[in-house]
Coordinates of C-alpha atoms and ligand atoms in Angstrom, one line a residue:
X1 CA -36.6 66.7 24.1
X2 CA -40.4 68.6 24.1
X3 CA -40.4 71.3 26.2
X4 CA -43.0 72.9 28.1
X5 CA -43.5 76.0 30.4
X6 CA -45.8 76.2 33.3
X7 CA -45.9 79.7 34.9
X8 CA -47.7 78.6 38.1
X9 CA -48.2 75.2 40.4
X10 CA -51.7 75.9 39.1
X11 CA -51.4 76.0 35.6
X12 CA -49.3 72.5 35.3
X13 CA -51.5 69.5 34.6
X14 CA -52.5 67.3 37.3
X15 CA -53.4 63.8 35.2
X16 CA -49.6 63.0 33.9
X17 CA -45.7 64.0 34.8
X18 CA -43.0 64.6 32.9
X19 CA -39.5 62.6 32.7
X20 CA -38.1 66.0 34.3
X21 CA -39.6 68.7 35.8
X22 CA -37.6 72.2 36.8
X23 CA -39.1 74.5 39.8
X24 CA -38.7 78.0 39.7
X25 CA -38.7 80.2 42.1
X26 CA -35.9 83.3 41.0
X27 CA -37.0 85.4 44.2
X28 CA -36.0 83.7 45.8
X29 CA -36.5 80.0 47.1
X30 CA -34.7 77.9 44.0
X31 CA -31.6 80.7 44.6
X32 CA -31.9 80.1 48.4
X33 CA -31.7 76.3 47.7
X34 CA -28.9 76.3 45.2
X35 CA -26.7 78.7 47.3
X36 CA -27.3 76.9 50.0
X37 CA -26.1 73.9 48.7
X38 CA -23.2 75.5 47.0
X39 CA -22.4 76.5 50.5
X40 CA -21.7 72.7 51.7
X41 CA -25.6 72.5 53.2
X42 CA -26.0 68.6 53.5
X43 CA -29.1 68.8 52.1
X44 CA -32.5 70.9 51.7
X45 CA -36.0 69.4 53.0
X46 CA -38.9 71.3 51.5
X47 CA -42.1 71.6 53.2
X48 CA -45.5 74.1 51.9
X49 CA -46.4 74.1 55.3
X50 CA -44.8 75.0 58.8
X51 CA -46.4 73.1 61.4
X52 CA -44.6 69.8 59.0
X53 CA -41.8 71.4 58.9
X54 CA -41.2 72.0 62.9
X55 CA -42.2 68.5 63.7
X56 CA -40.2 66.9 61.0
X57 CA -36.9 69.1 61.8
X58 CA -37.1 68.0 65.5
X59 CA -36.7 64.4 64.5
X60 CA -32.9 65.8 63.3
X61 CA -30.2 66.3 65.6
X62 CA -29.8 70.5 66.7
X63 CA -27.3 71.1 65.7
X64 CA -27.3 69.3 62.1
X65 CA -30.4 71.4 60.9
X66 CA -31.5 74.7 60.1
X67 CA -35.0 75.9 59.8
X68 CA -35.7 79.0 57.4
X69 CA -39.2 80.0 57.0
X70 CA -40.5 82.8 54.4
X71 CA -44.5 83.8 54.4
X72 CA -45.0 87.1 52.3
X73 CA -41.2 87.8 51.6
X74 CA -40.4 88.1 55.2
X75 CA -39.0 85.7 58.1
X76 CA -40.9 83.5 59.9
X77 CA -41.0 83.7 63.7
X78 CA -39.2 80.6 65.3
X79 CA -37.0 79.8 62.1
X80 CA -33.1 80.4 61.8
X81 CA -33.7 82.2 59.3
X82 CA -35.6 83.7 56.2
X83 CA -35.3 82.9 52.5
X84 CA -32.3 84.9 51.6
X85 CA -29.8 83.3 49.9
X86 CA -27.2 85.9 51.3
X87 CA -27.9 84.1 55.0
X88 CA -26.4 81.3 53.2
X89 CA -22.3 81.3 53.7
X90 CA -20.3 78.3 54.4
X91 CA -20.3 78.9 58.2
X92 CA -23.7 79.3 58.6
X93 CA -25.1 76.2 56.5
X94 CA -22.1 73.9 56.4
X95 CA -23.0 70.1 57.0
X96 CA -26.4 70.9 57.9
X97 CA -29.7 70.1 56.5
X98 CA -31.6 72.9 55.7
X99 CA -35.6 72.6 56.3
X100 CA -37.4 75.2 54.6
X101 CA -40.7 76.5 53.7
X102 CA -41.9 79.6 51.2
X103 CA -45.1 81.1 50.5
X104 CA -44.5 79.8 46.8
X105 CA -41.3 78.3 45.8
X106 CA -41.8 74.6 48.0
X107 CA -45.6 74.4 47.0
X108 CA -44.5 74.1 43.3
X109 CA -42.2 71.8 44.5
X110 CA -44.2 69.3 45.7
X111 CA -46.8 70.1 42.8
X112 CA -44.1 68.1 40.7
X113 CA -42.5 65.8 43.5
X114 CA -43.5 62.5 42.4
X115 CA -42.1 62.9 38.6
X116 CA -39.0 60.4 37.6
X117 CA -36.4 63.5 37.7
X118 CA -37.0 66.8 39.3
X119 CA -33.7 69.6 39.8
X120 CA -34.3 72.9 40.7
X121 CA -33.4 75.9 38.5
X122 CA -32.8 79.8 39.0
X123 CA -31.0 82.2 37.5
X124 CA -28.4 81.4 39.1
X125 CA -27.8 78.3 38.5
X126 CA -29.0 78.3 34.5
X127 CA -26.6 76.8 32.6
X128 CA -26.3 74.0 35.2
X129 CA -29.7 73.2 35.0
X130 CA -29.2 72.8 30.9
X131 CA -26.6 71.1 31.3
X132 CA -28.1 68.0 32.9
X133 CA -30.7 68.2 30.3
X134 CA -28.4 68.2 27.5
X135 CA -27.0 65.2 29.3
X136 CA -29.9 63.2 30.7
X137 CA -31.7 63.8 27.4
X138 CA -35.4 63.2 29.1
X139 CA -38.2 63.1 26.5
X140 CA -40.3 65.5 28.1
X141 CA -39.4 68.9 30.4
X142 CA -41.6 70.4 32.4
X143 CA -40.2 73.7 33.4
X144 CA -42.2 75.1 36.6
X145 CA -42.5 78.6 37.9
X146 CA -43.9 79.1 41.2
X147 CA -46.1 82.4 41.0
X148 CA -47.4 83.8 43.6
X149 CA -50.0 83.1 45.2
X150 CA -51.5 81.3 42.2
X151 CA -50.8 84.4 40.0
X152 CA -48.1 84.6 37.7
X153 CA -44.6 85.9 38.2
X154 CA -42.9 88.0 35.4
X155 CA -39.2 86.7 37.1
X156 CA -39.5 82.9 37.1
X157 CA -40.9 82.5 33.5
X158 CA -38.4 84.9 32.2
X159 CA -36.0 82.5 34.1
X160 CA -38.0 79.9 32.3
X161 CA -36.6 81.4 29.0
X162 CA -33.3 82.1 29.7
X163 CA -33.1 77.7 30.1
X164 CA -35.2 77.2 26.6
X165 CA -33.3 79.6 25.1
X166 CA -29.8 78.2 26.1
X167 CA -31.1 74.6 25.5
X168 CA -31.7 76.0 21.7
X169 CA -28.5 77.2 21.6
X170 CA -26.8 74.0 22.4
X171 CA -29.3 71.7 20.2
X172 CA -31.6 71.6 17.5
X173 CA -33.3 68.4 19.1
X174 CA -35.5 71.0 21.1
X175 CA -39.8 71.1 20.3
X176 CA -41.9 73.3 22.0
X177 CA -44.4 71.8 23.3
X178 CA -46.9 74.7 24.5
X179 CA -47.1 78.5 23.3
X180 CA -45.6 79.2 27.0
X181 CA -41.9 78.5 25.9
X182 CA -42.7 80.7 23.0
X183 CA -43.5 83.5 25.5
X184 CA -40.8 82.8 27.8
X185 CA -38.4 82.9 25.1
X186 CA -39.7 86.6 23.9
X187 CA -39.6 87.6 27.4
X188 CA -35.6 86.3 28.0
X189 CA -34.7 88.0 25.1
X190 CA -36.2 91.1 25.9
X191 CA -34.6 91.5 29.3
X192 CA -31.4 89.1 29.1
X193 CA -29.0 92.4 29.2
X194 CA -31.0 93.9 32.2
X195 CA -31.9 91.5 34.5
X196 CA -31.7 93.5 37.6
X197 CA -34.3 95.9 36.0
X198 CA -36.8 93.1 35.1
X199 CA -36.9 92.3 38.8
X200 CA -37.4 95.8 39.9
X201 CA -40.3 96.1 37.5
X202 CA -42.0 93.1 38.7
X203 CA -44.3 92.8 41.8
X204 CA -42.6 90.7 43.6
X205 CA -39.2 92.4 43.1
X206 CA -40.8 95.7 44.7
X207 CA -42.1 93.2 47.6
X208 CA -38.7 92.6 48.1
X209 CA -37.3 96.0 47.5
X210 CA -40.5 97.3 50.1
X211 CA -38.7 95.0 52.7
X212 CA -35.2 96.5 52.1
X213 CA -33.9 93.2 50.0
X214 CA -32.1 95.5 47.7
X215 CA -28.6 92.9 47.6
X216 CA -31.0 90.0 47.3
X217 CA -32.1 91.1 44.1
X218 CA -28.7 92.2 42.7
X219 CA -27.7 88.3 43.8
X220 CA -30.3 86.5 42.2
X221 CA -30.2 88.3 39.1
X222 CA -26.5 87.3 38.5
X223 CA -26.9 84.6 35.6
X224 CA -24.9 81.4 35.6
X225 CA -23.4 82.7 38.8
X226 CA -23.3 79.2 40.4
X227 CA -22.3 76.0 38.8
X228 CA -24.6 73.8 41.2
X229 CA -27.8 71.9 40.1
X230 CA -30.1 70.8 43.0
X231 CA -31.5 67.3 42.5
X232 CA -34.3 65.6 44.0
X233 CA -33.4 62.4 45.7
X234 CA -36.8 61.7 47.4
X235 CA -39.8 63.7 47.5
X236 CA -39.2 67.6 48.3
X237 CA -35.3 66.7 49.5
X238 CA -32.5 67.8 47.5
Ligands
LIG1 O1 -42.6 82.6 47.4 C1 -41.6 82.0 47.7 O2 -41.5 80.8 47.7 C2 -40.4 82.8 48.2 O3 -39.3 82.5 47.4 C3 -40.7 84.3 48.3 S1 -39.5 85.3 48.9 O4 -38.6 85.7 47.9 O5 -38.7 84.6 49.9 O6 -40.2 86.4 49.5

């Protein structure tokens, strides 16, 4: 298995896909998605942009659909709801498709949408994520962070890491393919025992923290929290 990191939709290569590709997005759309799932949501449709997403989520019945919308960390007006995963409890998402769309998190989505495999990963959710790799055994992983806003995000390619480095741990059949992993793997291993802080330092944590998403932050740093793994089953719906 040849691994490679991506820290932005920007930086992945446009000419070729690989056999799998992970999206990240730790704060918070890939958390939002797993939890949601975890919660009984039927399903999650991802959309970059909300004009699709209204027209598309009117083609579903009421009251089998939710609509969350995110644009600079906070909600969008005319959505359900935001992009906190703490919105996202049994009774609130049960049996319902959940339509979404993030400033980041669904653009890197659908930067990688048409590739054979494609699960979403978080912290979260790690060790599930590695654990349909270990079993699936694809040739070559992409693994995806979303950025933002075309720059780079500290929290999604230390997430990046803490996969790499679990997927070393459980085989030696593991190259790195770019210098990324290399640099996600430093990064893991220099905040794996304070994940919480990591997020405060970073500048999309104190975006979140700015908008009073202190429990967000404790939730999505909680690693292997969630045995879940969202998987693609056609383009942008898991
Ligand atoms: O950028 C994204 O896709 C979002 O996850 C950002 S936020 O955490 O909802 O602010």
């Amino acid at each position: 298995m040849k691994v490679f990191v991506y820290h932005t939709p920007e930086l992945t290569p446009i000419d070729h896909l690989p056999d799998c590709a992970v999206v990240i997005d730790v704060l918070r759309a890939t958390t939002t998605i797993a939890t949601a799932l975890n919660a009984g949501a039927d399903s999650v449709q991802a959309f970059s942009d909300l004009t699709t997403l209204m027209q598309v989520s009117e083609t579903w019945p009421p009251e089998k659909r939710l609509r969350a919308g995110e644009r600079g960390g906070a909600p969008v007006e005319g959505c359900d709801m935001g992009n906190s995963p703490l919105d996202c409890t049994p009774d609130i998402v049960g049996g319902k498709r959940l339509f979404i769309t993030t400033t980041n998190g669904t653009r890197a989505l659908q930067r990688v949408e048409q590739s054979p495999s494609v699960i979403t990963g978080s912290l979260i959710n790690r060790q599930a994520a590695v654990n349909y790799l270990l079993h699936k055994q694809p040739e070559t992983v992409w693994l995806v962070g979303s950025g933002w806003e075309g720059g780079y995000s500290l929290e999604d390619t230390t997430c990046a890491g803490a996969i790499a480095d679990s997927l070393k741990q459980h085989t030696d059949k593991i190259d790195i393919g770019n210098d990324e992993v290399i640099a996600a793997l430093a990064l893991y291993h220099h905040w794996q025992d304070n994940l919480l802080e990591m997020f405060n330092q970073s500048s999309h944590g104190k975006r979140l923290l700015r908008l009073n998403c202190h429990e967000d932050l404790k939730y999505c740093s909680q690693i292997d929290y969630l045995d879940i793994l969202p998987i693609q089953k056609e383009p942008s719906i898991l």
